[in-house]
Coordinates of C-alpha atoms and ligand atoms in Angstrom, one line a residue:
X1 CA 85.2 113.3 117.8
X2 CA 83.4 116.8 117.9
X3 CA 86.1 118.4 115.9
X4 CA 85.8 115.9 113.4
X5 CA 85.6 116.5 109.8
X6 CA 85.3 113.8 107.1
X7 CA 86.8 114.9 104.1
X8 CA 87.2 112.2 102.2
X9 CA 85.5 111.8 98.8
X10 CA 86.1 108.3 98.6
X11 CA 82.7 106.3 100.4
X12 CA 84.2 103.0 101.3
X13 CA 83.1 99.8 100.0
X14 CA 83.7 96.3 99.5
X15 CA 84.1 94.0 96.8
X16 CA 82.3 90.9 96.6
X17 CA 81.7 88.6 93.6
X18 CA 82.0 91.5 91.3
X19 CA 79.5 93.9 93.0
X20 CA 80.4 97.2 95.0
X21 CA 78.4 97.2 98.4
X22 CA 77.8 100.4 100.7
X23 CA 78.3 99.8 104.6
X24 CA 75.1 97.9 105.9
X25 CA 76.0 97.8 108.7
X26 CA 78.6 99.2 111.2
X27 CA 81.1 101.4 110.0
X28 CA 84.7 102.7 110.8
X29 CA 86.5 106.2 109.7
X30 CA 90.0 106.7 108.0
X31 CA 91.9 108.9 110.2
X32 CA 94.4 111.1 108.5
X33 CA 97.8 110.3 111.2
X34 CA 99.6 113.4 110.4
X35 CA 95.9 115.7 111.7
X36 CA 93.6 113.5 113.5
X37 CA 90.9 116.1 113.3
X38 CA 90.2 114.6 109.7
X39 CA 88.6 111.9 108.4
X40 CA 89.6 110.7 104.8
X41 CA 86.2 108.5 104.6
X42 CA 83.9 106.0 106.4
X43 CA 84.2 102.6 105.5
X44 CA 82.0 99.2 106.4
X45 CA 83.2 97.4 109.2
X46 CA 82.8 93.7 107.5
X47 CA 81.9 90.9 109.2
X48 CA 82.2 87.3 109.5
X49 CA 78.8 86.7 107.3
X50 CA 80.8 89.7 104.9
X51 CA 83.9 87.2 105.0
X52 CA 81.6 84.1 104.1
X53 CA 80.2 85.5 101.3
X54 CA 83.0 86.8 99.6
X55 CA 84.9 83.5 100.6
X56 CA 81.8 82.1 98.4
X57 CA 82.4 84.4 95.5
X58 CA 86.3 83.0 95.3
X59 CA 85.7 79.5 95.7
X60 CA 82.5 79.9 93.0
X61 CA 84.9 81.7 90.4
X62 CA 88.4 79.3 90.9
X63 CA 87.3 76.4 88.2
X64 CA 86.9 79.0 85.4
X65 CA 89.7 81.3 86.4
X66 CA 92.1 78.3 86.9
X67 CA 91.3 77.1 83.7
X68 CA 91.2 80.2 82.0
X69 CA 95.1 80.5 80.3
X70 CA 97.9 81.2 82.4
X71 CA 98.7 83.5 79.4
X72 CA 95.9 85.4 79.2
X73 CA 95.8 85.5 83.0
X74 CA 99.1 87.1 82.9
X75 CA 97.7 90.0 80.1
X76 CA 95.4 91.0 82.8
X77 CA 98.5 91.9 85.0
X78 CA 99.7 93.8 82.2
X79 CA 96.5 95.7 81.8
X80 CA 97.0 96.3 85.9
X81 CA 100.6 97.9 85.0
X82 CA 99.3 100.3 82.7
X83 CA 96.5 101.6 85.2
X84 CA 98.7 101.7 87.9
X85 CA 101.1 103.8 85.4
X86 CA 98.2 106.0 84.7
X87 CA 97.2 106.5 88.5
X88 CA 100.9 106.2 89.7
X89 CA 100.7 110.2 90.9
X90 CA 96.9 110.1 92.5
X91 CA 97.6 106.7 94.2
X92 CA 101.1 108.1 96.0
X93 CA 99.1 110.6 97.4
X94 CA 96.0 108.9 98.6
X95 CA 98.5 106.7 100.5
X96 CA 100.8 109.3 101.7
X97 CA 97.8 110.8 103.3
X98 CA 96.1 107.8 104.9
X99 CA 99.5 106.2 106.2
X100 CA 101.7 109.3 106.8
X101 CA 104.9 108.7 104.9
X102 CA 106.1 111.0 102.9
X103 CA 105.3 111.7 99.3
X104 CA 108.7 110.0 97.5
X105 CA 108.2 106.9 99.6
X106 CA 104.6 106.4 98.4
X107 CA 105.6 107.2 95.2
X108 CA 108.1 104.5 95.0
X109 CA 106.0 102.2 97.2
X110 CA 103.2 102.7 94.0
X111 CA 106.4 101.9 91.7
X112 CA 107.6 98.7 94.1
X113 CA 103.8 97.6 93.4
X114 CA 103.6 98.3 89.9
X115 CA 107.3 96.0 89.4
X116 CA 105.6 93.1 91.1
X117 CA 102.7 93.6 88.6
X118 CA 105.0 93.8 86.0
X119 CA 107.4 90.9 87.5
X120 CA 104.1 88.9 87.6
X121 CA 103.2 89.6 83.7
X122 CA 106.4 88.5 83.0
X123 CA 106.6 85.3 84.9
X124 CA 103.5 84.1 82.4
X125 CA 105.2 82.6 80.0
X126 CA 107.8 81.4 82.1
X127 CA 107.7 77.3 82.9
X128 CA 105.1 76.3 85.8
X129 CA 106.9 72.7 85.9
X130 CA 109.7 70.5 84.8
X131 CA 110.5 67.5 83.3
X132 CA 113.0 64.7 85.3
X133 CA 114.1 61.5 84.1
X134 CA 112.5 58.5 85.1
X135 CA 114.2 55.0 86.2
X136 CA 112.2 53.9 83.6
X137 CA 112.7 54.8 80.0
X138 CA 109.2 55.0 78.6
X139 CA 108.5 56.9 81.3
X140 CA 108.1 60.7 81.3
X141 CA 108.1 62.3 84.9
X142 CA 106.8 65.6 85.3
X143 CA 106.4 68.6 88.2
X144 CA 103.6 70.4 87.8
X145 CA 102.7 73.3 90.0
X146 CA 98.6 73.8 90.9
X147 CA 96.7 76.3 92.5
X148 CA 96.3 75.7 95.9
X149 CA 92.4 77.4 95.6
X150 CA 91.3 80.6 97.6
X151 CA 93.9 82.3 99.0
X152 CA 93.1 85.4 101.9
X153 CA 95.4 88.3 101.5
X154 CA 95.6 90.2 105.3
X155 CA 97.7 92.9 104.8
X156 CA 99.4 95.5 106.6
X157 CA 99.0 99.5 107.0
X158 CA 102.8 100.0 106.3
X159 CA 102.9 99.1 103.0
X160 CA 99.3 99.3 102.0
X161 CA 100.2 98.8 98.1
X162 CA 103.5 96.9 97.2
X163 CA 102.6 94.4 100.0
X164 CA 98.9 93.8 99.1
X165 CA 100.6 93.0 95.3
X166 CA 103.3 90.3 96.5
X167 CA 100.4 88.5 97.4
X168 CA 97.8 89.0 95.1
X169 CA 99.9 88.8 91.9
X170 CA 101.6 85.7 92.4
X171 CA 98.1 83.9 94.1
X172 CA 96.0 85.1 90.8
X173 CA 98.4 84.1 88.0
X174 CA 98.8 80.9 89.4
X175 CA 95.3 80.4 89.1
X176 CA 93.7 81.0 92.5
X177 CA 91.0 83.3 93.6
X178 CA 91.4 85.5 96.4
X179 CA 89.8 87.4 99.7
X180 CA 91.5 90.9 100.1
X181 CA 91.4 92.3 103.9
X182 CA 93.7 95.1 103.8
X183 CA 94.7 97.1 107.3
X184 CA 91.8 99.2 108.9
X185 CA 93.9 102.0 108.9
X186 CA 94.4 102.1 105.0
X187 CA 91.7 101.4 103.4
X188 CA 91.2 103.9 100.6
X189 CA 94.5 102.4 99.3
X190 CA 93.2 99.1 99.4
X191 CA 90.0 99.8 97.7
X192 CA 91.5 101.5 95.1
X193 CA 93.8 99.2 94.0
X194 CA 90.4 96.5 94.4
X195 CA 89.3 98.9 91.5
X196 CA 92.0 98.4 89.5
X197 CA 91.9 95.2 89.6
X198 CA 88.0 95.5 88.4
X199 CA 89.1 97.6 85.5
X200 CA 91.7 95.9 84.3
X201 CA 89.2 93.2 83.6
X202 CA 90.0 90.2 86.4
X203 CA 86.7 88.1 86.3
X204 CA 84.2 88.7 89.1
X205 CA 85.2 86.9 92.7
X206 CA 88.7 86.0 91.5
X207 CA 89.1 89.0 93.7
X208 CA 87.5 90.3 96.8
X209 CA 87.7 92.7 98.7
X210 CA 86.6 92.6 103.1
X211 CA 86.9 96.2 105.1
X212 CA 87.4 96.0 108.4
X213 CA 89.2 95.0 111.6
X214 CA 91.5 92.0 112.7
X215 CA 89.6 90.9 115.2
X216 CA 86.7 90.6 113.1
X217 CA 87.3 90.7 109.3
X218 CA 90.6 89.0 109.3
X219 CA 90.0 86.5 111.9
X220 CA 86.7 85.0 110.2
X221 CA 89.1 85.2 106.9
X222 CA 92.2 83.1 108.4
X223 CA 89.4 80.9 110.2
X224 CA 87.1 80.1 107.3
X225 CA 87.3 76.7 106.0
X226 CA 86.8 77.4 102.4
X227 CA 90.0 79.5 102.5
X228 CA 93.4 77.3 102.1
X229 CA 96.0 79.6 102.0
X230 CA 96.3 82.4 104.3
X231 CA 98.7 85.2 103.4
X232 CA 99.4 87.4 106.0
X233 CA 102.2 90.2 107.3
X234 CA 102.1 92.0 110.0
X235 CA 102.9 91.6 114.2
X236 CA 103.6 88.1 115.6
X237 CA 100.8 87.8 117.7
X238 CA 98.3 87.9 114.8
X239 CA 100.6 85.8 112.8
X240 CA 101.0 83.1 115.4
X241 CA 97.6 83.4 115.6
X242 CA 97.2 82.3 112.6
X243 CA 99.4 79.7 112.5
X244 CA 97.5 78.1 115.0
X245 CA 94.3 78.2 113.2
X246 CA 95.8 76.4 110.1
X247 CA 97.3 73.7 112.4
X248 CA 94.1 72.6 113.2
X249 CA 92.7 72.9 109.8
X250 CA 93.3 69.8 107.4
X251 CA 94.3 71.6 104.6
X252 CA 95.3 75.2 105.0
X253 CA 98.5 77.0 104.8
X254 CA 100.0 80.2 106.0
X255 CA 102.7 82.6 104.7
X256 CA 103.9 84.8 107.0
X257 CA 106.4 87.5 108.1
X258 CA 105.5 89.1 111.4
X259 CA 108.1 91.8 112.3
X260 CA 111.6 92.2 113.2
X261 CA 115.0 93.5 115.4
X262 CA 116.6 94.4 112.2
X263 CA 120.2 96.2 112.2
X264 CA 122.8 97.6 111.0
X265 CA 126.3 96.8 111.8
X266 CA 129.1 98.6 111.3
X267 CA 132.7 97.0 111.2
X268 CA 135.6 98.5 112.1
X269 CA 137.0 98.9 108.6
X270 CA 133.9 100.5 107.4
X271 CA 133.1 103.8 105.3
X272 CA 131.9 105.8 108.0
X273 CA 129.7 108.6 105.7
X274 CA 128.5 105.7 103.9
X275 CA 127.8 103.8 107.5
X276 CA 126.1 106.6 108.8
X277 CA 123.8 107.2 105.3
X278 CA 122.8 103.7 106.0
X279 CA 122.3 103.7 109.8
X280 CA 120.0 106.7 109.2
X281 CA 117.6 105.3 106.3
X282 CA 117.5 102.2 108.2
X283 CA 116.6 103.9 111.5
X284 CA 114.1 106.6 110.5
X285 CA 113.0 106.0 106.9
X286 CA 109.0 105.7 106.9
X287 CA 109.4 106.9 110.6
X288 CA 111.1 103.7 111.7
X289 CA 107.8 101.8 110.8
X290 CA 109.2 99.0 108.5
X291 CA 109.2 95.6 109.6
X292 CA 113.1 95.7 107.9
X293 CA 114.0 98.9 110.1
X294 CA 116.8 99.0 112.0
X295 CA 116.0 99.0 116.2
X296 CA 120.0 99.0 116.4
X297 CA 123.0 100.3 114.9
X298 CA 126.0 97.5 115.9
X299 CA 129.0 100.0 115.7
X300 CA 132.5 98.7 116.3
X301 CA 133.5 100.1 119.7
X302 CA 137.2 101.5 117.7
X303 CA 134.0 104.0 115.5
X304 CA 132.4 104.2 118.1
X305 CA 132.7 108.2 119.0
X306 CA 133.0 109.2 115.7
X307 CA 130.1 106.9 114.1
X308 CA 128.0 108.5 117.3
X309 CA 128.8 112.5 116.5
X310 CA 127.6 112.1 113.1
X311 CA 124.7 109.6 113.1
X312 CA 123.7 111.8 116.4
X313 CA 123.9 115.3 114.4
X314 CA 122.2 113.8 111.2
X315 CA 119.2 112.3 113.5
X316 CA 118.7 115.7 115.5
X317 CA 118.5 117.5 111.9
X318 CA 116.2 114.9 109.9
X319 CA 112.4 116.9 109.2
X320 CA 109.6 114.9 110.6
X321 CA 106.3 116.9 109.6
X322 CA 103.6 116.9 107.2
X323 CA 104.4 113.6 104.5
X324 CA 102.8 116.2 101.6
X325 CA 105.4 119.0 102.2
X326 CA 108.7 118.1 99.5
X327 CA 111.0 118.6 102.0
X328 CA 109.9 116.5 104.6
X329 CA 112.3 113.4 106.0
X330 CA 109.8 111.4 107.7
X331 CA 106.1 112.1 108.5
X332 CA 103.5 110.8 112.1
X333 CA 103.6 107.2 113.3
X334 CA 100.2 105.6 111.9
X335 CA 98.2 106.0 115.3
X336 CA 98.3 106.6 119.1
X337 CA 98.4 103.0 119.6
X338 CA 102.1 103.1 117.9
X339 CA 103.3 106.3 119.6
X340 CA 102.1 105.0 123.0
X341 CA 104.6 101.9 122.4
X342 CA 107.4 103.9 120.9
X343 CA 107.8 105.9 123.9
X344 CA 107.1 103.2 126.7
X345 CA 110.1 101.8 125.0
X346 CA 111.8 104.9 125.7
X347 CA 110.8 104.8 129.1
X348 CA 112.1 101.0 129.5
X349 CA 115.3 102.4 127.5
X350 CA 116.0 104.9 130.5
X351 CA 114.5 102.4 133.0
X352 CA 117.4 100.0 131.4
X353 CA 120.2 102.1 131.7
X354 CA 121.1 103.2 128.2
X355 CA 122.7 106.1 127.7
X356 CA 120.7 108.5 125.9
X357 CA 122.0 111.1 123.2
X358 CA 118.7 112.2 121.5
X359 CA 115.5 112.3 123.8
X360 CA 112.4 111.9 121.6
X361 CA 109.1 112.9 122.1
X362 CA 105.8 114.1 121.2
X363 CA 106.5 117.0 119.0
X364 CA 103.5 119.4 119.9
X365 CA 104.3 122.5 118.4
X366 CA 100.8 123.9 116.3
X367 CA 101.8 121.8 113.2
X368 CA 102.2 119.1 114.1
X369 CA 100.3 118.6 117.6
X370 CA 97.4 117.3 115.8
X371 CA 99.3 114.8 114.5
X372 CA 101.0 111.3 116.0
X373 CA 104.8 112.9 115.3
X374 CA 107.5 111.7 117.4
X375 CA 111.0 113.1 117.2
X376 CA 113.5 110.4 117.2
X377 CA 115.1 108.2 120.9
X378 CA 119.0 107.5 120.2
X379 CA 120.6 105.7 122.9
X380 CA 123.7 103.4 123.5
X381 CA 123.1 100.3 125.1
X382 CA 126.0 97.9 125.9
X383 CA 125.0 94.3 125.1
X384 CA 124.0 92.8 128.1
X385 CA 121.9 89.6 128.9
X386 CA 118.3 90.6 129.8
X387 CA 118.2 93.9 127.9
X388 CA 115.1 93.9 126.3
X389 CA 114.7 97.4 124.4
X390 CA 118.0 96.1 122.3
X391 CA 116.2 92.5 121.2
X392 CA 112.1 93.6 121.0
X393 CA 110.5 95.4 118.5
X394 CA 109.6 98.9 118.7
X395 CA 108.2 100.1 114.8
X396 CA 108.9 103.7 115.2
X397 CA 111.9 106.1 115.5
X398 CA 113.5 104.2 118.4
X399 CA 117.2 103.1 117.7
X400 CA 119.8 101.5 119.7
X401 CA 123.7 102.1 119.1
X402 CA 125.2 98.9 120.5
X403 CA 129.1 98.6 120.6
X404 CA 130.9 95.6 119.9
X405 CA 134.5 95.0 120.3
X406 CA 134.8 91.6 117.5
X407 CA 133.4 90.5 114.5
X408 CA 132.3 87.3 116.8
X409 CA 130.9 89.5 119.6
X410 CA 128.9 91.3 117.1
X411 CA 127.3 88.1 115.3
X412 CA 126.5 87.3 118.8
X413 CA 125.1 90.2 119.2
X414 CA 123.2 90.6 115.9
X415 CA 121.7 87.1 116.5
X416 CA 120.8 87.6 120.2
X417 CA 116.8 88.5 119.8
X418 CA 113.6 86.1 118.6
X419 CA 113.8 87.8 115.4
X420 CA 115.7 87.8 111.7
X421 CA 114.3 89.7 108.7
X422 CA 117.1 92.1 107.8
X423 CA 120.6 93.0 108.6
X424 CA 123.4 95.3 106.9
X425 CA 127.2 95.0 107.2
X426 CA 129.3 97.6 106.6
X427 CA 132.5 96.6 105.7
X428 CA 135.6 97.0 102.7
X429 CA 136.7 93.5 103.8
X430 CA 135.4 90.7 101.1
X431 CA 136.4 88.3 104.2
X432 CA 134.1 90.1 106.5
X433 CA 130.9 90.4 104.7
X434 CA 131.3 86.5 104.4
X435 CA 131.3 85.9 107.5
X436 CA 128.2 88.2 108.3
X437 CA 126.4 86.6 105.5
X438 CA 126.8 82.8 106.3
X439 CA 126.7 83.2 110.3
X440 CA 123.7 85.9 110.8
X441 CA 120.1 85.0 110.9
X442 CA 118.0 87.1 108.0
X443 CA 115.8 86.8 105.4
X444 CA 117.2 89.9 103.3
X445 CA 121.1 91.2 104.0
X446 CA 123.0 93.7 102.4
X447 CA 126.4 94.9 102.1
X448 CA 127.0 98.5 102.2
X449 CA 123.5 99.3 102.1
X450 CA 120.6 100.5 104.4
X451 CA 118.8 96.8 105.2
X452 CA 115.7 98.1 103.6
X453 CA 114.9 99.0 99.7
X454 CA 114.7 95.0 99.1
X455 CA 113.5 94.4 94.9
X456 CA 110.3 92.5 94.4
X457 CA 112.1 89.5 92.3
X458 CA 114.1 88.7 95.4
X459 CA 112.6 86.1 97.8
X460 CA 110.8 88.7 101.0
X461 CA 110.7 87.2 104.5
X462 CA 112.3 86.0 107.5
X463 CA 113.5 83.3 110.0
X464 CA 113.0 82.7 114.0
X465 CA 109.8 85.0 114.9
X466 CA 110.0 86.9 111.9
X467 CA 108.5 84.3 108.8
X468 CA 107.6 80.9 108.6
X469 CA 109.7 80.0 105.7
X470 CA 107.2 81.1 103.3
X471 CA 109.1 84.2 102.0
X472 CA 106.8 86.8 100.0
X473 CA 106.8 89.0 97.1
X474 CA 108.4 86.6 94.2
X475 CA 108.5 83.2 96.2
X476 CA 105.0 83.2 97.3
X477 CA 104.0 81.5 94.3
X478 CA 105.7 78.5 96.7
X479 CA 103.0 79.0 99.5
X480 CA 100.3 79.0 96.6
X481 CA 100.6 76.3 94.4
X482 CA 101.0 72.3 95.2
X483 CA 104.2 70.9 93.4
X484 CA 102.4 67.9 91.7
X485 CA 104.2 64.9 90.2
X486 CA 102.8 63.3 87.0
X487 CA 104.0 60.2 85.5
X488 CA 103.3 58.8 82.1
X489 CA 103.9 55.5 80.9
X490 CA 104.2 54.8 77.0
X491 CA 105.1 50.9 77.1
X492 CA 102.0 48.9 77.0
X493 CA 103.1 47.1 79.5
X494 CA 103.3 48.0 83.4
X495 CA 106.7 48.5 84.0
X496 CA 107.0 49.5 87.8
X497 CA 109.8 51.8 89.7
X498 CA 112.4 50.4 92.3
X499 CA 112.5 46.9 90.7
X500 CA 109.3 46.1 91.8
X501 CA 107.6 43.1 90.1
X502 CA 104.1 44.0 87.8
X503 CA 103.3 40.2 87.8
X504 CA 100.1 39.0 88.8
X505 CA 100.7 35.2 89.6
X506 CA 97.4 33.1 89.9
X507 CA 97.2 30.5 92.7
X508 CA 93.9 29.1 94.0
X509 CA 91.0 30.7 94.2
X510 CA 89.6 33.2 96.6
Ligands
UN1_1 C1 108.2 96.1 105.1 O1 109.3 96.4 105.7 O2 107.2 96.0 105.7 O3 112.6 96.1 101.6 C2 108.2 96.0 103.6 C3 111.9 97.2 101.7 C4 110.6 97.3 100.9 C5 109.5 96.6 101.6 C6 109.4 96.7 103.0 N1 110.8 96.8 99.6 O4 112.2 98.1 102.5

């Protein structure tokens, strides 16, 4: 830490019924992945009394903002759109610099956040209910949806933006309030968008915003019992975590998505430049540190040499350096905890037999040995039982070319982990995506695509380990609101449903 320099201009703070507050308390820096030397600011290190209080705030604000119009809630998004238009440039680089990736994906990270905003404005005016028909015909029957009350938004370093806005947006339209924890190793682009928020006029405590670690922060948020929904992506040992801790409460829900063992696959009729465009987004796109990357390529064993010559020559050309430069492919893995896993999977890959055609490694040459970079580890691995580098998750540039010799084997394959978030077929045969798309486990798939780049009006999230069935982004507003019936009788007399007699016969006395 001698060599440290804090650079930063921006003094972190939280958020908490309307009022900034300075670090009381202990504090942690924001170190800059790509040169660790520098610290882009010091931030407090909230607590659980931190967490109680700004639980406070939200539950203290949800009768007015709940009853405040649904319309005019949704103008507030709309004011949000046009200061994230304004700030779209200085936001993309305050996240490029505090995450690492690379100036064009935090631009269009900004812009995936700003569509949710926008996609959130929109929805305003759309129906929050329906109307069915009763058994009964002076009965009306209505669905109504309510807010569910304070919902905690624990959010993860990889997409410090878009994802913090899949859950906020839906949460505070619908007429919740909301406890912000975003990851401890972005929090400049948390607080920022906090301040935006402020600006664009939401009410004080509808949102709040708690610095600081999991193990503190986040788990007195997904504990308290004035929180009932808890929104949360990120690894599945926090998220099991906190599934746990809303079984045992009596009212409180989770949304999760917690990782993945996405892939590619590539069928033997495929388009193999277009295959091998996808392979390599997929793989190494934000450094291979999307929960939708790709930890294997399934490549028909008839491509097989020629898929691997290419995909092998584009990989050992890709730039991995400084995320500001214009140039630069992919930029550092987000910390030394994620490059020390990264390359113990290597190890186990070599431990496991793979054959290995690009060996990464620390790249420690004087521009980039002050930063976490990793070149990228292509292997083949045949499909065998017990293989565990081709069915865990690695998050990092760390990819898996595993042949298949049948469109069965290869849904076999595909399906073989604990995980399904994302998975890509390239094929020309109508037939074949079919198939792929009815018999694989996902959340998101694609068809002659990378499987990342998902829209925020689609559904985001996964089965098996990777979601609980409470997909993000658009369909949260499924995890945050009760579907309420309502009936309404206009007879003057009870009429009841199923046949069922309204008399009230009189017999003796009791
Ligand atoms: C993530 O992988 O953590 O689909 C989020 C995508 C982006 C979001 C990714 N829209 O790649």
């Amino acid at each position: 830490m001698a060599n440290l320099t804090v650079t930063g201009s921006w003094q972190g703070r939280q958020y908490i019924a309307g009022r900034w507050q300075a670090a009381s308390g202990d504090v942690f820096e924001n170190i800059n992945p790509a040169n660790v030397d520098e610290a882009l600011g010091v931030y407090p290190r909230g607590t659980a009394a931190d967490v109680d209080t700004a639980v406070g705030a939200a539950r203290s604000a949800f009768d007015s903002w709940r009853r405040t119009s649904r319309i005019r809630r949704g103008e507030l998004f709309l004011n949000l759109a046009n200061l994230i238009r304004r700030d779209t440039d200085e936001l993309a680089v305050a996240l490029a610099r505090e995450n690492g990736k690379v100036l064009n994906e935090a631009r269009a990270e900004v812009v995936e956040g700003l569509h949710m905003v926008e996609y959130v404005f929109g929805t305003a005016r759309q129906p929050t209910g329906h109307m069915v028909a009763s058994e009964i015909e002076t009965k009306d029957l209505f669905v109504r949806r309510k807010p569910r009350g304070v919902v905690a938004v624990i959010t993860p370093w990889n997409f410090p933006f878009a994802v913090p806005l899949w859950m906020l947006g839906p949460s505070l339209l619908e007429g919740n309030t909301t406890v912000f924890k975003p990851s401890e190793e972005t929090p400049e682009t948390g607080q920022r968008l906090a301040a935006l928020f402020e600006e664009a006029g939401f009410p004080s405590g509808t949102i709040n915003l708690v610095h600081g670690v999991g193990e503190e922060a986040g788990d007195a948020l997904a504990r308290h019992a004035g929180v009932d929904v808890v929104a949360f992506t990120g690894s599945y040992d926090v998220g099991s975590h906190i599934r746990r801790l809303a079984a045992e409460s009596e009212h409180k829900t989770c949304a999760l998505e917690m990782g993945s063992k996405s892939a590619v696959i590539v069928c033997e009729d495929a388009d193999l430049p277009l295959a091998v465009g996808a392979a390599i987004l997929s793989a190494f796109k934000t450094t291979g540190q999307r929960c939708v990357s790709a930890g294997r390529v399934l490549v028909h064993r008839r491509l097989l040499d020629r898929f691997v010559e290419r995909f092998v020559a584009e990989a050992r050309e890709l730039k991995f350096g400084d995320p500001l430069a214009p140039d630069t492919f992919a930029g550092p893995m987000i910390n030394g905890a994620g490059v020390d896993k990264v390359l113990a999977y290597n190890d186990l890959a070599r431990k496991e037999g793979a054959h290995i055609l690009l060996d990464g490694c620390r790249l420690t040459d004087p521009s980039r040995a002050r930063g976490w970079f990793l070149s990228p580890f292509v292997y083949i691995q045949e499909p065998k039982p017990g293989v565990r580098t081709i069915r865990e998750e690695v998050f990092g540039p760390h990819v898996a070319i595993v042949p298949f010799d049948s469109d069965e084997q290869a849904i076999r394959v595909y399906n073989d982990t604990p995980y399904g978030l994302s998975m890509a077929v390239i094929t020309e045969d109508y037939r074949r995506w079919r198939l792929y798309r009815d018999e694989c486990d996902y959340g998101m798939g694609y068809v002659n695509l990378p499987c990342i780049g998902a829209e925020v009006h689609l559904p985001f999230g996964g089965v098996k380990r990777s979601g609980n069935g409470q997909p993000s982004a658009a369909a949260l507003v499924d995890a945050v609101t009760h579907k309420t019936a309502f009936t309404v009788n206009y007879d003057r007399r009870i009429i009841m449903a199923q046949g069922m007699s309204a008399q009230v016969s009189r017999g003796e006395k009791n």
